[in-house]
Coordinates of N, CA and C in Angstrom, one line a residue:
M15 N -3.1 10.3 14.8 CA -4.1 9.7 13.8 C -5.5 9.2 14.7
P16 N -6.5 9.4 13.7 CA -7.8 8.7 14.4 C -7.6 7.2 14.6
C17 N -7.6 6.8 16.0 CA -7.3 5.3 16.0 C -8.2 4.9 17.1
Y18 N -9.2 3.9 16.9 CA -10.4 3.6 17.7 C -10.1 2.1 18.1
S19 N -10.4 2.1 19.4 CA -10.5 0.5 19.7 C -11.8 0.0 19.7
L20 N -12.2 -1.1 19.4 CA -13.6 -1.7 19.3 C -13.9 -2.9 20.1
E21 N -14.6 -3.0 21.1 CA -14.9 -3.9 22.0 C -13.6 -4.5 22.5
G22 N -12.7 -3.5 23.0 CA -11.4 -3.7 23.7 C -10.4 -4.1 22.6
V23 N -10.7 -4.1 21.5 CA -9.4 -4.5 20.4 C -8.9 -3.2 20.2
I24 N -7.6 -3.0 20.2 CA -7.0 -1.8 19.9 C -5.9 -1.9 18.7
P25 N -5.8 -1.0 17.6 CA -4.9 -1.2 16.5 C -3.6 -1.4 17.3
V26 N -2.7 -1.9 16.6 CA -1.3 -2.1 16.7 C -0.5 -1.3 15.8
V27 N 0.6 -0.5 16.2 CA 1.2 0.2 15.0 C 2.8 0.1 15.6
D28 N 3.5 -0.8 15.0 CA 5.1 -0.7 15.2 C 5.6 0.5 15.1
P29 N 6.6 0.8 16.0 CA 7.2 2.2 16.3 C 7.9 2.6 15.2
T30 N 8.5 1.8 14.3 CA 9.1 2.0 13.1 C 8.2 2.3 11.7
A31 N 6.9 2.4 12.0 CA 6.1 2.3 11.2 C 5.5 3.8 11.0
Y32 N 5.2 4.4 9.8 CA 4.6 5.7 9.9 C 3.0 5.6 9.3
V33 N 2.3 6.2 9.9 CA 0.6 6.4 9.7 C 0.6 7.7 9.7
H34 N 0.1 8.1 8.4 CA -0.4 9.7 8.6 C -1.3 10.2 9.4
P35 N -1.4 11.4 10.0 CA -2.3 11.7 11.1 C -3.7 11.6 10.3
S36 N -4.0 11.8 9.3 CA -5.4 11.9 8.8 C -5.8 10.2 8.4
A37 N -5.1 9.3 8.3 CA -5.3 8.0 8.2 C -6.3 7.5 9.4
V38 N -7.2 6.9 9.1 CA -8.0 6.0 10.2 C -7.7 4.6 10.5
L39 N -7.6 4.4 11.7 CA -7.2 2.8 12.2 C -8.3 2.3 13.1
I40 N -9.2 1.2 12.7 CA -10.4 1.2 13.6 C -9.9 -0.6 14.3
G41 N -10.1 -0.7 15.3 CA -10.1 -2.3 15.9 C -8.8 -2.9 15.6
D42 N -9.0 -4.3 14.9 CA -8.5 -5.3 14.6 C -7.5 -4.9 13.5
V43 N -6.3 -3.9 13.7 CA -5.6 -3.7 12.7 C -4.4 -3.8 13.2
I44 N -3.3 -4.5 12.6 CA -2.0 -4.7 12.8 C -1.0 -3.8 11.8
V45 N -0.3 -3.0 12.2 CA 0.6 -2.3 11.1 C 2.2 -2.5 11.5
G46 N 2.7 -3.5 10.7 CA 4.4 -3.9 11.0 C 5.1 -2.8 10.9
P47 N 6.5 -3.5 11.0 CA 7.6 -2.8 11.0 C 7.8 -2.1 9.6
H48 N 8.3 -0.7 9.6 CA 8.7 -0.1 8.3 C 7.6 -0.1 7.3
C49 N 6.4 0.1 7.8 CA 5.2 0.2 6.9 C 5.1 1.7 6.8
Y50 N 4.0 2.0 5.6 CA 3.7 3.4 5.4 C 2.3 3.1 5.3
V51 N 1.6 4.2 6.0 CA 0.0 4.4 5.6 C -0.1 5.9 5.4
G52 N -0.7 6.0 4.1 CA -0.7 7.4 3.6 C -1.9 8.2 4.1
P53 N -1.8 9.4 3.6 CA -3.1 10.4 4.1 C -4.6 9.9 3.7
A54 N -5.4 10.0 4.5 CA -7.0 9.7 4.3 C -7.0 7.9 3.9
A55 N -6.1 7.3 4.4 CA -6.3 5.8 4.1 C -7.2 5.6 5.4
C56 N -8.1 4.3 4.9 CA -8.7 3.7 6.1 C -8.9 2.3 6.4
L57 N -8.5 2.0 7.4 CA -8.3 0.4 7.7 C -9.3 0.1 8.9
R58 N -10.3 -0.7 8.3 CA -11.4 -0.8 9.1 C -11.5 -2.3 9.7
G59 N -10.5 -2.5 10.7 CA -10.8 -3.7 11.3 C -12.1 -4.1 12.5
D60 N -13.2 -3.6 11.8 CA -14.4 -3.7 12.9 C -15.0 -5.2 12.6
F61 N -14.6 -5.9 11.3 CA -15.2 -7.0 11.1 C -14.1 -8.0 11.3
G62 N -13.4 -8.2 10.4 CA -12.2 -9.0 10.2 C -10.9 -8.3 10.3
R63 N -9.8 -9.2 10.6 CA -8.3 -8.3 11.1 C -7.8 -8.2 9.7
I64 N -7.2 -7.0 10.0 CA -6.3 -6.3 8.8 C -4.9 -6.5 9.2
V65 N -4.0 -7.1 8.3 CA -2.6 -7.1 8.7 C -1.7 -6.4 7.7
L66 N -0.8 -5.4 8.3 CA 0.3 -5.1 7.1 C 1.5 -5.7 7.7
Q67 N 2.2 -6.5 6.9 CA 3.7 -6.9 7.4 C 4.9 -6.1 7.0
A68 N 5.8 -6.4 7.3 CA 7.2 -5.5 7.3 C 7.3 -4.8 5.9
G69 N 7.7 -3.5 6.0 CA 7.7 -3.0 4.8 C 6.8 -2.4 3.8
A70 N 5.7 -3.1 3.9 CA 4.6 -2.8 3.2 C 3.9 -1.1 3.2
N71 N 3.3 -1.0 2.1 CA 2.6 0.5 2.1 C 1.5 0.5 1.5
V72 N 0.5 1.4 2.2 CA -0.8 1.5 1.8 C -0.8 3.1 1.5
Q73 N -1.0 3.4 0.3 CA -1.0 4.7 0.1 C -2.4 5.7 0.4
D74 N -2.4 7.0 -0.1 CA -3.6 7.9 0.5 C -4.9 7.1 -0.2
T75 N -5.9 7.4 0.6 CA -7.4 7.3 0.2 C -7.6 5.8 0.2
C76 N -6.5 5.0 0.5 CA -6.7 3.5 0.0 C -8.0 3.0 1.1
V77 N -8.8 2.1 0.9 CA -9.6 1.5 2.1 C -9.3 0.0 2.1
I78 N -9.0 -0.5 3.4 CA -9.1 -1.9 3.7 C -10.2 -2.5 4.5
H79 N -10.7 -3.5 4.1 CA -12.0 -3.8 5.2 C -12.0 -5.4 4.8
G80 N -13.0 -6.1 5.6 CA -13.0 -7.7 5.2 C -14.4 -8.4 6.0
F81 N -14.5 -9.4 6.1 CA -15.7 -10.2 6.5 C -15.1 -10.5 7.9
P82 N -16.2 -11.0 8.8 CA -15.8 -11.5 10.0 C -14.9 -12.8 9.6
D83 N -14.1 -13.2 10.6 CA -13.3 -14.3 10.6 C -12.7 -14.7 9.4
Q84 N -12.2 -13.4 8.4 CA -11.1 -13.4 7.4 C -10.5 -12.3 7.6
E85 N -9.0 -12.4 7.4 CA -8.0 -11.6 7.6 C -7.7 -11.2 6.3
T86 N -7.4 -9.8 6.2 CA -7.0 -9.3 5.1 C -5.6 -8.8 5.3
L87 N -4.8 -9.3 4.3 CA -3.3 -9.3 4.6 C -2.5 -8.7 3.5
V88 N -1.7 -7.9 3.7 CA -0.9 -7.6 2.8 C 0.6 -8.0 3.4
E89 N 1.4 -8.7 2.7 CA 2.5 -9.4 3.2 C 3.5 -8.4 3.0
E90 N 4.8 -8.9 3.2 CA 6.0 -7.9 3.2 C 6.5 -7.4 2.0
N91 N 6.5 -6.2 2.2 CA 6.9 -5.3 0.7 C 5.7 -5.1 -0.1
G92 N 4.5 -5.5 0.3 CA 3.2 -5.3 -0.5 C 3.1 -3.8 -0.7
H93 N 2.7 -3.5 -1.9 CA 2.6 -2.1 -2.3 C 1.0 -1.7 -2.7
I94 N 0.4 -0.9 -2.2 CA -1.0 -0.4 -2.7 C -0.8 0.8 -2.7
G95 N -1.2 1.0 -4.3 CA -1.4 2.4 -4.9 C -2.3 3.2 -4.4
H96 N -2.4 4.6 -4.8 CA -3.4 5.2 -4.2 C -4.7 5.1 -4.6
G97 N -5.8 5.1 -3.6 CA -7.1 4.9 -4.0 C -7.5 3.4 -4.0
A98 N -6.8 2.5 -3.9 CA -7.0 1.1 -4.1 C -8.1 0.6 -2.9
V99 N -8.7 -0.4 -2.9 CA -9.8 -0.8 -2.3 C -9.3 -2.4 -2.2
L100 N -8.9 -3.0 -0.8 CA -8.7 -4.1 -0.5 C -9.9 -4.9 0.1
H101 N -10.7 -5.8 -0.1 CA -11.7 -6.3 0.9 C -11.8 -7.8 0.9
S102 N -11.3 -8.3 2.4 CA -11.2 -9.8 2.5 C -10.3 -10.5 1.6
C103 N -8.8 -10.1 1.2 CA -8.0 -10.5 0.2 C -6.6 -10.7 0.7
V104 N -6.0 -11.3 -0.1 CA -4.5 -11.3 0.2 C -3.5 -10.8 -0.7
V105 N -2.7 -10.0 -0.4 CA -1.8 -9.5 -1.3 C -0.2 -9.9 -0.9
R106 N 0.2 -11.1 -1.7 CA 1.5 -11.8 -1.2 C 2.7 -10.9 -1.5
R107 N 3.7 -11.4 -0.8 CA 5.1 -10.8 -0.8 C 5.7 -10.3 -2.0
D108 N 5.8 -8.8 -1.9 CA 6.6 -8.0 -3.3 C 5.7 -7.8 -4.2
A109 N 4.4 -8.0 -3.9 CA 3.2 -7.8 -5.2 C 2.7 -6.5 -5.0
M110 N 2.0 -5.9 -6.2 CA 1.4 -4.6 -6.1 C 0.4 -4.7 -6.7
V111 N -0.7 -3.6 -6.1 CA -2.1 -3.4 -6.3 C -1.9 -2.1 -6.8
G112 N -2.3 -1.5 -8.1 CA -2.1 -0.5 -8.7 C -3.4 0.7 -8.1
M113 N -3.0 2.0 -8.6 CA -3.9 2.9 -8.2 C -5.4 2.7 -8.6
N114 N -6.2 2.8 -7.8 CA -7.9 2.6 -8.0 C -8.1 1.3 -8.4
A115 N -7.4 0.5 -8.0 CA -7.8 -1.0 -8.3 C -8.6 -1.5 -7.1
V116 N -9.3 -2.7 -7.3 CA -10.1 -3.1 -6.6 C -9.7 -4.6 -6.4
V117 N -9.7 -5.0 -5.3 CA -9.2 -6.7 -5.1 C -10.2 -7.1 -4.0
M118 N -11.1 -8.2 -4.6 CA -12.3 -8.5 -3.7 C -12.0 -9.9 -3.1
D119 N -13.3 -10.4 -2.2 CA -13.2 -11.2 -1.3 C -12.5 -12.5 -1.7
E120 N -11.6 -12.8 -0.8 CA -10.7 -14.1 -1.1 C -10.1 -14.4 -2.1
A121 N -9.8 -13.1 -3.0 CA -8.8 -13.1 -4.3 C -7.6 -13.3 -3.5
E122 N -6.5 -13.6 -4.2 CA -5.1 -13.7 -3.8 C -4.4 -13.2 -5.1
V123 N -3.5 -12.1 -4.7 CA -2.5 -11.5 -5.7 C -1.2 -12.1 -5.3
G124 N -0.8 -12.9 -6.3 CA 0.5 -13.7 -6.0 C 1.9 -13.0 -6.1
E125 N 2.7 -13.7 -5.3 CA 4.1 -13.0 -5.1 C 4.6 -12.2 -6.4
K126 N 5.0 -11.1 -6.2 CA 5.8 -10.4 -7.2 C 4.9 -10.0 -8.5
A127 N 3.4 -10.4 -8.2 CA 2.5 -9.9 -9.3 C 2.3 -8.4 -9.2
I128 N 1.6 -7.9 -10.3 CA 1.3 -6.6 -10.2 C -0.2 -6.5 -10.9
V129 N -1.2 -6.0 -10.0 CA -2.5 -5.6 -10.6 C -2.5 -4.3 -10.9
A130 N -2.8 -4.0 -12.3 CA -2.7 -2.8 -13.0 C -3.8 -1.8 -12.5
A131 N -3.7 -0.4 -12.7 CA -4.4 0.6 -12.0 C -5.7 0.5 -12.5
C132 N -6.9 0.6 -11.9 CA -8.1 0.6 -12.1 C -8.6 -0.8 -12.6
A133 N -8.0 -1.5 -12.2 CA -8.3 -3.3 -12.5 C -9.2 -3.6 -11.7
F134 N -9.9 -4.5 -11.7 CA -11.0 -5.1 -10.7 C -10.9 -6.6 -10.9
V135 N -10.2 -7.2 -9.4 CA -10.1 -8.3 -9.1 C -11.3 -9.0 -8.9
P136 N -12.0 -10.2 -9.5 CA -13.3 -10.1 -8.7 C -12.9 -11.4 -7.5
A137 N -14.0 -11.7 -6.7 CA -13.9 -12.6 -5.6 C -13.4 -13.9 -6.2
G138 N -12.5 -14.5 -5.2 CA -11.9 -15.8 -5.4 C -10.9 -16.0 -6.3
V139 N -10.4 -15.0 -7.0 CA -9.6 -15.0 -8.4 C -8.1 -15.1 -7.7
K140 N -7.2 -16.1 -8.4 CA -6.0 -16.0 -7.9 C -5.2 -15.4 -9.0
V141 N -4.5 -14.4 -8.6 CA -3.6 -13.6 -9.6 C -2.1 -14.6 -9.7
P142 N -1.6 -15.2 -10.8 CA -0.5 -16.0 -10.6 C 0.6 -15.0 -10.4
P143 N 1.7 -15.7 -9.7 CA 2.9 -15.1 -9.4 C 3.6 -14.3 -10.5
R144 N 4.4 -13.2 -10.3 CA 5.1 -12.6 -11.4 C 4.2 -12.4 -12.7
T145 N 3.2 -11.9 -12.6 CA 2.3 -11.6 -13.7 C 1.6 -10.2 -13.7
L146 N 1.2 -9.9 -14.8 CA 0.4 -8.6 -14.8 C -0.8 -8.8 -15.3
M147 N -1.7 -8.3 -14.3 CA -3.3 -8.6 -14.4 C -3.8 -7.1 -14.7
A148 N -4.8 -7.2 -15.5 CA -5.4 -5.7 -15.9 C -6.8 -6.0 -16.4
G149 N -7.8 -5.1 -16.2 CA -8.9 -5.0 -16.9 C -10.1 -4.8 -16.0
V150 N -11.5 -4.9 -16.5 CA -12.5 -5.1 -15.4 C -13.5 -6.1 -16.4
P151 N -13.5 -7.2 -15.9 CA -12.6 -7.8 -14.6 C -11.4 -8.1 -15.3
A152 N -10.4 -8.3 -14.2 CA -9.2 -8.2 -14.6 C -8.6 -9.5 -15.2
K153 N -7.8 -9.6 -16.4 CA -7.4 -10.9 -16.6 C -5.9 -10.9 -16.7
V154 N -4.9 -11.7 -16.8 CA -3.6 -12.1 -16.9 C -3.1 -11.7 -18.4
L155 N -2.5 -10.7 -18.3 CA -1.9 -10.1 -19.9 C -0.5 -10.9 -20.0
R156 N 0.4 -10.9 -19.0 CA 1.6 -11.7 -19.4 C 2.4 -11.8 -18.2
E157 N 3.5 -12.6 -18.2 CA 4.9 -12.5 -17.0 C 5.5 -11.3 -17.0
L158 N 5.8 -11.0 -15.9 CA 6.5 -9.7 -15.8 C 8.0 -10.0 -16.3
S159 N 8.6 -9.0 -16.6 CA 10.0 -9.2 -17.0 C 11.0 -9.0 -15.6
D160 N 12.2 -9.2 -15.5 CA 13.1 -9.1 -14.5 C 13.2 -7.3 -14.2
A161 N 13.2 -6.7 -15.2 CA 13.3 -5.2 -15.0 C 11.9 -4.6 -14.3
E162 N 10.7 -5.2 -14.8 CA 9.6 -4.7 -14.3 C 9.4 -5.3 -12.5
V163 N 9.8 -6.3 -12.5 CA 9.8 -6.9 -10.8 C 10.8 -6.1 -10.2
A164 N 12.2 -5.7 -10.7 CA 12.9 -4.8 -10.3 C 12.6 -3.4 -9.9
W165 N 11.5 -2.9 -10.9 CA 11.0 -1.5 -10.6 C 10.2 -1.3 -9.8
K166 N 9.4 -2.7 -9.5 CA 8.3 -2.3 -8.3 C 9.0 -2.4 -7.0
L167 N 9.8 -3.4 -6.7 CA 10.9 -3.4 -5.8 C 11.6 -2.0 -5.3
E168 N 12.0 -1.1 -6.3 CA 12.7 0.0 -6.2 C 11.5 1.1 -5.8
G169 N 10.4 1.0 -6.5 CA 9.4 2.0 -5.9 C 8.7 1.5 -4.2
T170 N 8.9 0.4 -4.1 CA 8.4 -0.1 -2.7 C 9.4 0.7 -1.6
R171 N 10.9 0.2 -2.1 CA 12.1 1.1 -1.3 C 11.8 2.5 -1.1
V172 N 11.3 3.3 -1.9 CA 11.1 4.5 -2.1 C 10.2 4.8 -1.1
Y173 N 9.0 4.1 -0.9 CA 8.0 4.2 0.2 C 8.5 4.0 1.8
Q174 N 9.4 2.6 1.8 CA 10.1 2.6 3.0 C 11.1 3.9 3.3
D175 N 11.8 4.4 2.5 CA 12.5 5.4 2.7 C 11.6 6.8 3.3
L176 N 10.4 6.7 2.5 CA 9.4 8.1 2.7 C 8.8 7.7 4.3
T177 N 8.8 6.3 4.7 CA 8.5 6.1 6.1 C 9.5 6.5 7.0
R178 N 10.7 6.6 6.9 CA 11.9 7.3 7.6 C 11.9 8.7 7.6
R179 N 11.8 8.9 6.3 CA 11.6 10.5 6.3 C 10.4 11.1 7.0
S180 N 9.3 10.8 7.2 CA 8.1 11.2 7.6 C 8.2 11.2 9.3
L181 N 8.8 10.2 9.5 CA 9.2 10.2 11.2 C 9.8 10.9 11.5
A182 N 11.1 11.5 10.7 CA 12.0 12.4 11.2 C 11.6 13.7 11.1
S183 N 10.5 14.0 10.1 CA 10.4 15.4 9.9 C 9.2 15.8 9.6
M184 N 8.1 15.0 9.3 CA 6.7 15.6 8.9 C 6.2 16.0 10.0
Q185 N 5.6 17.3 10.3 CA 4.8 17.9 11.0 C 3.9 18.8 10.4
E186 N 2.8 19.0 11.3 CA 1.8 20.0 10.9 C 2.1 21.5 11.0
V187 N 2.1 22.2 9.9 CA 2.3 23.7 9.8 C 1.3 24.3 9.2
Q188 N 1.6 25.8 9.3 CA 0.5 26.7 8.8 C 1.5 27.0 7.3
P189 N 0.7 27.2 6.3 CA 1.3 27.5 4.9 C 1.6 28.8 4.9
L190 N 2.8 29.0 4.0 CA 3.7 30.3 3.7 C 2.7 31.3 2.6
A191 N 2.6 32.3 2.9 CA 1.9 33.1 2.0 C 2.7 33.3 0.8
A192 N 4.0 33.1 0.7 CA 4.7 33.1 -0.6 C 5.8 32.4 -0.6
V193 N 6.4 32.1 -1.8 CA 7.5 31.2 -2.0 C 8.7 31.9 -1.6
E194 N 9.6 31.3 -0.7 CA 10.8 31.8 0.0 C 11.6 31.8 -1.2
A195 N 12.5 32.9 -1.2 CA 13.9 32.9 -2.2 C 14.7 31.6 -2.6
D196 N 15.1 31.2 -1.3 CA 15.8 30.0 -1.2 C 15.1 28.6 -0.6
R197 N 13.8 28.5 -1.4 CA 12.9 27.6 -1.0 C 14.1 26.0 -1.0
P198 N 13.9 25.2 0.1 CA 14.5 23.9 -0.2 C 14.1 23.0 -1.2
T199 N 14.8 22.1 -1.5 CA 14.4 20.9 -2.1 C 14.3 19.7 -1.4
L200 N 13.2 18.9 -1.8 CA 13.0 17.8 -0.9 C 14.2 16.6 -1.3
Q201 N 14.4 15.9 -0.4 CA 15.5 14.8 -0.6 C 15.0 13.2 -0.8
A202 N 14.0 13.4 -1.8 CA 13.5 12.1 -2.0 C 14.5 11.5 -3.1
P203 N 14.5 9.9 -2.8 CA 15.4 9.2 -3.9 C 15.0 9.4 -5.3
A204 N 15.6 9.2 -6.1 CA 15.4 9.2 -7.6 C 14.6 8.0 -7.8
V205 N 13.4 8.1 -8.4 CA 12.7 7.0 -8.9 C 12.0 7.5 -10.1
Q206 N 11.8 6.6 -11.4 CA 11.0 6.8 -12.4 C 9.7 6.1 -12.7
P207 N 8.8 6.6 -13.4 CA 7.6 5.7 -13.7 C 8.1 4.7 -14.8
L208 N 7.4 3.7 -14.4 CA 7.7 2.5 -15.5 C 7.8 2.8 -16.9
I209 N 7.0 3.8 -17.2 CA 7.1 4.2 -18.8 C 8.0 4.8 -19.4
A210 N 9.0 5.5 -18.2 CA 10.2 6.3 -18.2 C 11.3 5.3 -18.5
T211 N 11.5 4.1 -17.9 CA 12.2 3.1 -18.0 C 12.3 2.3 -19.2
K212 N 11.1 2.2 -20.0 CA 10.9 1.6 -21.2 C 11.6 2.4 -22.4
R213 N 11.7 3.7 -22.2 CA 12.1 4.6 -23.2 C 13.7 4.4 -23.4
G214 N 14.4 4.2 -22.2 CA 15.7 4.0 -22.4 C 16.4 2.6 -22.7

């Protein structure tokens, strides 16, 4: 992976974490155990420290950055969806930031809360625990159900499993010219989008 020290500060990646080779880590970045950092994610610890605690995932094309003397923190089992941007904020334990959402300076996403896809959480806003926040600017829509909290945790566990799968078998290869007759199937755990769970 592109990994850069800055002024002698070197990123730290726990051996049980998986950071995709195309992700970029710069300076004061700490990736904890069993974390997943996806393709083309950029964690720029060139001003303030960035910390991913155990089991957190930061998916493809996410950007994490912050101001000097401010830590940008994703706590245990934090779940950061594709393309999200975090800046000098805190995502509490078991919380989720949806795809292409933006969480700004000194905002805090409460424990087990969900910030919806494409939401904008303004600077200083505190997302209450176990709530769904959506919109531009984001507003609290409602409290999350037990089923929604469980769905989020299941999705995070799928990414923790992807960490193990990637450490065990991900490698750069040349593409095949044609599909094989006996093409194998990926062994990903079964997981459904939230909308599918509401149909049943």
